[in-house]
Amino acid sequence: MRFLSTADPSTLPAAAPWLTIVGIGEDGLAGLSDAAKATIAKAEIVFGGARHLELASPAIAGDRRGWLSPFERSVEAVLAVRNRPVVVLASGDPYFFGVGVTLSRAIPRAEMTVLPAPSSFSLAASRMGWALQDTVCLSLHGRPVDLIRPHLHPGARILALTSDSDGPKALARLVSEVGFGRSALTVLEALGGPRERVRTQRADGAALDGIDMLNVCAVEVVADAEARILPFTAGLDDGLFEHDGQITKREVRALTLSALAPRRGELLWDIGAGSGSIGIEWMLADPSLRAAAIEAVPERAARIARNAGWFGVPGLTVVEGVAPAALAGLPEPDAVFIGGGGSEDGVFEAAVAALKPGGRLVANAVTTEMEAVLLSAHSRLGGSLTRIDVARAAPVGQMTGWRPAMPVTQWSWTKPAKA
């Protein structure tokens, strides 16, 4: 989301607090402190969704303004009345997947007072009797349901905020399709208000019609024998990926991810992505990580997108095109992996030039042509060279022997920081 340059917190002069964000629950004014109710009553302008404005209606004396679409317009509307007494009504805790996070990108924190209420996650955990710190909390509100996939492990407890009344049904369907149908699915509706309802059923047999638009799903994960469980380690089984043979094999992939050394918030370019396995595992390492998979073959590009959804990282950017031209306009990477096409004219040079100072570049070679590129890079730039040889046991007649895979030459290099 982009905001007007005048809304950049770093460019705004210091000001006294003029904006109060008030968290409100389904119990309306009854759940608010006296301070929160007094602040709403004194506000010249009160922003919020239609439901929130209705809940707080008896206390509102000023101008009521509903949210606009797209939401960027609402942020601009709040900024337009800067330094007047303004209240923004938010669901529960404004800083837990809430509007407070969005507003803080445009308004300095020193100009805001925040009065939170219990979040829907806190209310759901209290109804379930779950320790919130040991529970996975996901917002699927306006986000793909695929995001739950990496968290489906036996014994896990998951709280998922959905978008609407159809959300629980979509969640139950996904959980059942990937082998977790015996999981207990509890739908908690309109928590904290007079319409509150809590129902628990098996995911694969849940009757999920007539669900309130406001709901949180609690999943107690139970795995079937063939459940699709995504281990936390790098080097996932090749069979979990859809591929046509163009995939960095699991042992080499694990070593490659180790060399790429992902760090919080970083962006990876996966050039010649094949099945997308490197970019996918990069993103699985931490929710803050991003990746762009560059692939010239249209069928493979489509396959990468499918794999990204299946692994619960639908935010993976797929760039269909031939490097280096396809790299133009992409955000500057913190790390680059070259798995295919690295010996083509200009690809290697473009990757080195684009990489941020202090960033890591890892390239794998199975052909003599690409190996020559890496040997030359090592002589010019330094870094480290590693030869990776993997052999797997396979039948030899009625006996067993070692069948070697193609050896891989790996070059790893860190770009010097600028002086």
mmCIF file with all atom_site columns, C-alpha atoms in Angstrom, residues 113-231:
data_model
loop_
_atom_site.group_PDB
_atom_site.id
_atom_site.type_symbol
_atom_site.label_atom_id
_atom_site.label_alt_id
_atom_site.label_comp_id
_atom_site.label_asym_id
_atom_site.label_entity_id
_atom_site.label_seq_id
_atom_site.pdbx_PDB_ins_code
_atom_site.Cartn_x
_atom_site.Cartn_y
_atom_site.Cartn_z
_atom_site.occupancy
_atom_site.B_iso_or_equiv
_atom_site.pdbx_formal_charge
_atom_site.auth_seq_id
_atom_site.auth_comp_id
_atom_site.auth_asym_id
_atom_site.auth_atom_id
_atom_site.pdbx_PDB_model_num
ATOM 1   C CA . THR A 1 113 ? -2.968  7.361   21.899 1.00 0.00 ? 113 THR A CA 1
ATOM 2   C CA . VAL A 1 114 ? -4.044  3.718   21.735 1.00 0.00 ? 114 VAL A CA 1
ATOM 3   C CA . LEU A 1 115 ? -6.681  2.140   23.978 1.00 0.00 ? 115 LEU A CA 1
ATOM 4   C CA . PRO A 1 116 ? -6.818  -1.547  23.026 1.00 0.00 ? 116 PRO A CA 1
ATOM 5   C CA . ALA A 1 117 ? -9.487  -4.110  23.822 1.00 0.00 ? 117 ALA A CA 1
ATOM 6   C CA . PRO A 1 118 ? -9.014  -7.898  23.902 1.00 0.00 ? 118 PRO A CA 1
ATOM 7   C CA . SER A 1 119 ? -8.280  -9.252  20.417 1.00 0.00 ? 119 SER A CA 1
ATOM 8   C CA . SER A 1 120 ? -10.407 -11.958 18.858 1.00 0.00 ? 120 SER A CA 1
ATOM 9   C CA . PHE A 1 121 ? -7.422  -14.267 19.354 1.00 0.00 ? 121 PHE A CA 1
ATOM 10  C CA . SER A 1 122 ? -7.330  -13.519 23.095 1.00 0.00 ? 122 SER A CA 1
ATOM 11  C CA . LEU A 1 123 ? -11.059 -14.129 23.385 1.00 0.00 ? 123 LEU A CA 1
ATOM 12  C CA . ALA A 1 124 ? -10.822 -17.358 21.378 1.00 0.00 ? 124 ALA A CA 1
ATOM 13  C CA . ALA A 1 125 ? -7.912  -18.652 23.464 1.00 0.00 ? 125 ALA A CA 1
ATOM 14  C CA . SER A 1 126 ? -9.845  -17.940 26.657 1.00 0.00 ? 126 SER A CA 1
ATOM 15  C CA . ARG A 1 127 ? -12.879 -19.837 25.357 1.00 0.00 ? 127 ARG A CA 1
ATOM 16  C CA . MET A 1 128 ? -10.700 -22.787 24.332 1.00 0.00 ? 128 MET A CA 1
ATOM 17  C CA . GLY A 1 129 ? -8.539  -22.740 27.463 1.00 0.00 ? 129 GLY A CA 1
ATOM 18  C CA . TRP A 1 130 ? -5.390  -22.543 25.319 1.00 0.00 ? 130 TRP A CA 1
ATOM 19  C CA . ALA A 1 131 ? -2.111  -20.870 26.261 1.00 0.00 ? 131 ALA A CA 1
ATOM 20  C CA . LEU A 1 132 ? -1.910  -18.072 23.703 1.00 0.00 ? 132 LEU A CA 1
ATOM 21  C CA . GLN A 1 133 ? 1.897   -18.090 23.659 1.00 0.00 ? 133 GLN A CA 1
ATOM 22  C CA . ASP A 1 134 ? 1.849   -21.748 22.564 1.00 0.00 ? 134 ASP A CA 1
ATOM 23  C CA . THR A 1 135 ? -0.807  -21.235 19.887 1.00 0.00 ? 135 THR A CA 1
ATOM 24  C CA . VAL A 1 136 ? -0.281  -20.343 16.221 1.00 0.00 ? 136 VAL A CA 1
ATOM 25  C CA . CYS A 1 137 ? -2.289  -17.183 15.462 1.00 0.00 ? 137 CYS A CA 1
ATOM 26  C CA . LEU A 1 138 ? -3.040  -16.554 11.792 1.00 0.00 ? 138 LEU A CA 1
ATOM 27  C CA . SER A 1 139 ? -5.057  -13.901 10.033 1.00 0.00 ? 139 SER A CA 1
ATOM 28  C CA . LEU A 1 140 ? -6.711  -15.340 6.930  1.00 0.00 ? 140 LEU A CA 1
ATOM 29  C CA . HIS A 1 141 ? -8.829  -12.209 6.616  1.00 0.00 ? 141 HIS A CA 1
ATOM 30  C CA . GLY A 1 142 ? -8.391  -11.183 2.991  1.00 0.00 ? 142 GLY A CA 1
ATOM 31  C CA . ARG A 1 143 ? -5.493  -13.634 2.705  1.00 0.00 ? 143 ARG A CA 1
ATOM 32  C CA . PRO A 1 144 ? -5.165  -17.079 1.072  1.00 0.00 ? 144 PRO A CA 1
ATOM 33  C CA . VAL A 1 145 ? -6.259  -20.013 3.212  1.00 0.00 ? 145 VAL A CA 1
ATOM 34  C CA . ASP A 1 146 ? -3.068  -21.756 1.992  1.00 0.00 ? 146 ASP A CA 1
ATOM 35  C CA . LEU A 1 147 ? -1.156  -19.831 4.666  1.00 0.00 ? 147 LEU A CA 1
ATOM 36  C CA . ILE A 1 148 ? -2.198  -22.451 7.207  1.00 0.00 ? 148 ILE A CA 1
ATOM 37  C CA . ARG A 1 149 ? -0.372  -25.304 5.433  1.00 0.00 ? 149 ARG A CA 1
ATOM 38  C CA . PRO A 1 150 ? 3.105   -24.958 7.052  1.00 0.00 ? 150 PRO A CA 1
ATOM 39  C CA . HIS A 1 151 ? 1.497   -25.011 10.510 1.00 0.00 ? 151 HIS A CA 1
ATOM 40  C CA . LEU A 1 152 ? -0.367  -28.309 10.073 1.00 0.00 ? 152 LEU A CA 1
ATOM 41  C CA . HIS A 1 153 ? 1.651   -30.534 12.391 1.00 0.00 ? 153 HIS A CA 1
ATOM 42  C CA . PRO A 1 154 ? 0.281   -33.225 14.708 1.00 0.00 ? 154 PRO A CA 1
ATOM 43  C CA . GLY A 1 155 ? -0.659  -31.722 18.063 1.00 0.00 ? 155 GLY A CA 1
ATOM 44  C CA . ALA A 1 156 ? -0.505  -28.117 16.865 1.00 0.00 ? 156 ALA A CA 1
ATOM 45  C CA . ARG A 1 157 ? -3.133  -25.644 18.014 1.00 0.00 ? 157 ARG A CA 1
ATOM 46  C CA . ILE A 1 158 ? -4.073  -22.964 15.512 1.00 0.00 ? 158 ILE A CA 1
ATOM 47  C CA . LEU A 1 159 ? -6.338  -19.925 15.767 1.00 0.00 ? 159 LEU A CA 1
ATOM 48  C CA . ALA A 1 160 ? -7.294  -18.550 12.359 1.00 0.00 ? 160 ALA A CA 1
ATOM 49  C CA . LEU A 1 161 ? -9.275  -15.368 11.782 1.00 0.00 ? 161 LEU A CA 1
ATOM 50  C CA . THR A 1 162 ? -11.317 -15.735 8.587  1.00 0.00 ? 162 THR A CA 1
ATOM 51  C CA . SER A 1 163 ? -12.800 -13.202 6.168  1.00 0.00 ? 163 SER A CA 1
ATOM 52  C CA . ASP A 1 164 ? -16.475 -14.159 6.226  1.00 0.00 ? 164 ASP A CA 1
ATOM 53  C CA . SER A 1 165 ? -19.094 -16.844 6.792  1.00 0.00 ? 165 SER A CA 1
ATOM 54  C CA . ASP A 1 166 ? -17.553 -19.041 4.069  1.00 0.00 ? 166 ASP A CA 1
ATOM 55  C CA . GLY A 1 167 ? -14.094 -18.989 5.671  1.00 0.00 ? 167 GLY A CA 1
ATOM 56  C CA . PRO A 1 168 ? -14.574 -21.943 8.041  1.00 0.00 ? 168 PRO A CA 1
ATOM 57  C CA . LYS A 1 169 ? -15.871 -24.140 5.218  1.00 0.00 ? 169 LYS A CA 1
ATOM 58  C CA . ALA A 1 170 ? -12.833 -23.339 3.028  1.00 0.00 ? 170 ALA A CA 1
ATOM 59  C CA . LEU A 1 171 ? -10.528 -24.014 5.962  1.00 0.00 ? 171 LEU A CA 1
ATOM 60  C CA . ALA A 1 172 ? -12.184 -27.353 6.796  1.00 0.00 ? 172 ALA A CA 1
ATOM 61  C CA . ARG A 1 173 ? -11.953 -28.412 3.149  1.00 0.00 ? 173 ARG A CA 1
ATOM 62  C CA . LEU A 1 174 ? -8.235  -27.647 2.892  1.00 0.00 ? 174 LEU A CA 1
ATOM 63  C CA . VAL A 1 175 ? -7.404  -29.328 6.212  1.00 0.00 ? 175 VAL A CA 1
ATOM 64  C CA . SER A 1 176 ? -9.273  -32.462 5.151  1.00 0.00 ? 176 SER A CA 1
ATOM 65  C CA . GLU A 1 177 ? -7.794  -32.581 1.633  1.00 0.00 ? 177 GLU A CA 1
ATOM 66  C CA . VAL A 1 178 ? -4.210  -32.673 2.930  1.00 0.00 ? 178 VAL A CA 1
ATOM 67  C CA . GLY A 1 179 ? -4.775  -35.461 5.438  1.00 0.00 ? 179 GLY A CA 1
ATOM 68  C CA . PHE A 1 180 ? -5.877  -33.731 8.638  1.00 0.00 ? 180 PHE A CA 1
ATOM 69  C CA . GLY A 1 181 ? -9.602  -34.440 8.428  1.00 0.00 ? 181 GLY A CA 1
ATOM 70  C CA . ARG A 1 182 ? -9.759  -35.893 11.951 1.00 0.00 ? 182 ARG A CA 1
ATOM 71  C CA . SER A 1 183 ? -8.711  -32.544 13.416 1.00 0.00 ? 183 SER A CA 1
ATOM 72  C CA . ALA A 1 184 ? -11.138 -30.860 15.793 1.00 0.00 ? 184 ALA A CA 1
ATOM 73  C CA . LEU A 1 185 ? -12.446 -27.643 14.247 1.00 0.00 ? 185 LEU A CA 1
ATOM 74  C CA . THR A 1 186 ? -14.090 -25.176 16.601 1.00 0.00 ? 186 THR A CA 1
ATOM 75  C CA . VAL A 1 187 ? -15.864 -22.186 15.086 1.00 0.00 ? 187 VAL A CA 1
ATOM 76  C CA . LEU A 1 188 ? -16.160 -19.258 17.486 1.00 0.00 ? 188 LEU A CA 1
ATOM 77  C CA . GLU A 1 189 ? -18.624 -16.653 16.238 1.00 0.00 ? 189 GLU A CA 1
ATOM 78  C CA . ALA A 1 190 ? -19.202 -13.017 17.246 1.00 0.00 ? 190 ALA A CA 1
ATOM 79  C CA . LEU A 1 191 ? -17.030 -13.394 20.329 1.00 0.00 ? 191 LEU A CA 1
ATOM 80  C CA . GLY A 1 192 ? -17.805 -11.159 23.279 1.00 0.00 ? 192 GLY A CA 1
ATOM 81  C CA . GLY A 1 193 ? -21.249 -10.102 22.102 1.00 0.00 ? 193 GLY A CA 1
ATOM 82  C CA . PRO A 1 194 ? -24.858 -11.244 22.429 1.00 0.00 ? 194 PRO A CA 1
ATOM 83  C CA . ARG A 1 195 ? -24.600 -13.376 19.258 1.00 0.00 ? 195 ARG A CA 1
ATOM 84  C CA . GLU A 1 196 ? -21.603 -15.373 20.495 1.00 0.00 ? 196 GLU A CA 1
ATOM 85  C CA . ARG A 1 197 ? -21.704 -19.064 19.577 1.00 0.00 ? 197 ARG A CA 1
ATOM 86  C CA . VAL A 1 198 ? -19.056 -21.815 19.862 1.00 0.00 ? 198 VAL A CA 1
ATOM 87  C CA . ARG A 1 199 ? -19.295 -25.151 18.027 1.00 0.00 ? 199 ARG A CA 1
ATOM 88  C CA . THR A 1 200 ? -16.775 -27.998 17.734 1.00 0.00 ? 200 THR A CA 1
ATOM 89  C CA . GLN A 1 201 ? -16.843 -30.664 14.988 1.00 0.00 ? 201 GLN A CA 1
ATOM 90  C CA . ARG A 1 202 ? -14.450 -32.876 13.043 1.00 0.00 ? 202 ARG A CA 1
ATOM 91  C CA . ALA A 1 203 ? -12.976 -31.013 10.090 1.00 0.00 ? 203 ALA A CA 1
ATOM 92  C CA . ASP A 1 204 ? -13.961 -33.680 7.562  1.00 0.00 ? 204 ASP A CA 1
ATOM 93  C CA . GLY A 1 205 ? -17.580 -33.823 8.718  1.00 0.00 ? 205 GLY A CA 1
ATOM 94  C CA . ALA A 1 206 ? -18.291 -30.301 9.830  1.00 0.00 ? 206 ALA A CA 1
ATOM 95  C CA . ALA A 1 207 ? -21.685 -28.732 9.116  1.00 0.00 ? 207 ALA A CA 1
ATOM 96  C CA . LEU A 1 208 ? -20.688 -25.150 8.472  1.00 0.00 ? 208 LEU A CA 1
ATOM 97  C CA . ASP A 1 209 ? -23.740 -23.356 7.134  1.00 0.00 ? 209 ASP A CA 1
ATOM 98  C CA . GLY A 1 210 ? -25.179 -20.241 8.714  1.00 0.00 ? 210 GLY A CA 1
ATOM 99  C CA . ILE A 1 211 ? -21.869 -19.071 10.183 1.00 0.00 ? 211 ILE A CA 1
ATOM 100 C CA . ASP A 1 212 ? -21.642 -15.487 11.433 1.00 0.00 ? 212 ASP A CA 1
ATOM 101 C CA . MET A 1 213 ? -19.480 -13.184 9.325  1.00 0.00 ? 213 MET A CA 1
ATOM 102 C CA . LEU A 1 214 ? -17.309 -12.525 12.402 1.00 0.00 ? 214 LEU A CA 1
ATOM 103 C CA . ASN A 1 215 ? -15.596 -15.756 13.298 1.00 0.00 ? 215 ASN A CA 1
ATOM 104 C CA . VAL A 1 216 ? -12.349 -17.345 14.427 1.00 0.00 ? 216 VAL A CA 1
ATOM 105 C CA . CYS A 1 217 ? -11.538 -21.006 13.783 1.00 0.00 ? 217 CYS A CA 1
ATOM 106 C CA . ALA A 1 218 ? -9.635  -23.051 16.342 1.00 0.00 ? 218 ALA A CA 1
ATOM 107 C CA . VAL A 1 219 ? -7.941  -26.164 14.936 1.00 0.00 ? 219 VAL A CA 1
ATOM 108 C CA . GLU A 1 220 ? -6.555  -28.962 17.112 1.00 0.00 ? 220 GLU A CA 1
ATOM 109 C CA . VAL A 1 221 ? -4.470  -30.772 14.521 1.00 0.00 ? 221 VAL A CA 1
ATOM 110 C CA . VAL A 1 222 ? -4.722  -34.552 14.139 1.00 0.00 ? 222 VAL A CA 1
ATOM 111 C CA . ALA A 1 223 ? -2.817  -36.140 11.243 1.00 0.00 ? 223 ALA A CA 1
ATOM 112 C CA . ASP A 1 224 ? -3.809  -39.160 9.178  1.00 0.00 ? 224 ASP A CA 1
ATOM 113 C CA . ALA A 1 225 ? -1.114  -41.637 8.116  1.00 0.00 ? 225 ALA A CA 1
ATOM 114 C CA . GLU A 1 226 ? -0.703  -39.970 4.698  1.00 0.00 ? 226 GLU A CA 1
ATOM 115 C CA . ALA A 1 227 ? -1.003  -36.373 5.870  1.00 0.00 ? 227 ALA A CA 1
ATOM 116 C CA . ARG A 1 228 ? 1.063   -33.780 4.012  1.00 0.00 ? 228 ARG A CA 1
ATOM 117 C CA . ILE A 1 229 ? 3.321   -32.556 6.815  1.00 0.00 ? 229 ILE A CA 1
ATOM 118 C CA . LEU A 1 230 ? 5.929   -29.945 5.912  1.00 0.00 ? 230 LEU A CA 1
ATOM 119 C CA . PRO A 1 231 ? 8.998   -30.488 8.156  1.00 0.00 ? 231 PRO A CA 1
#
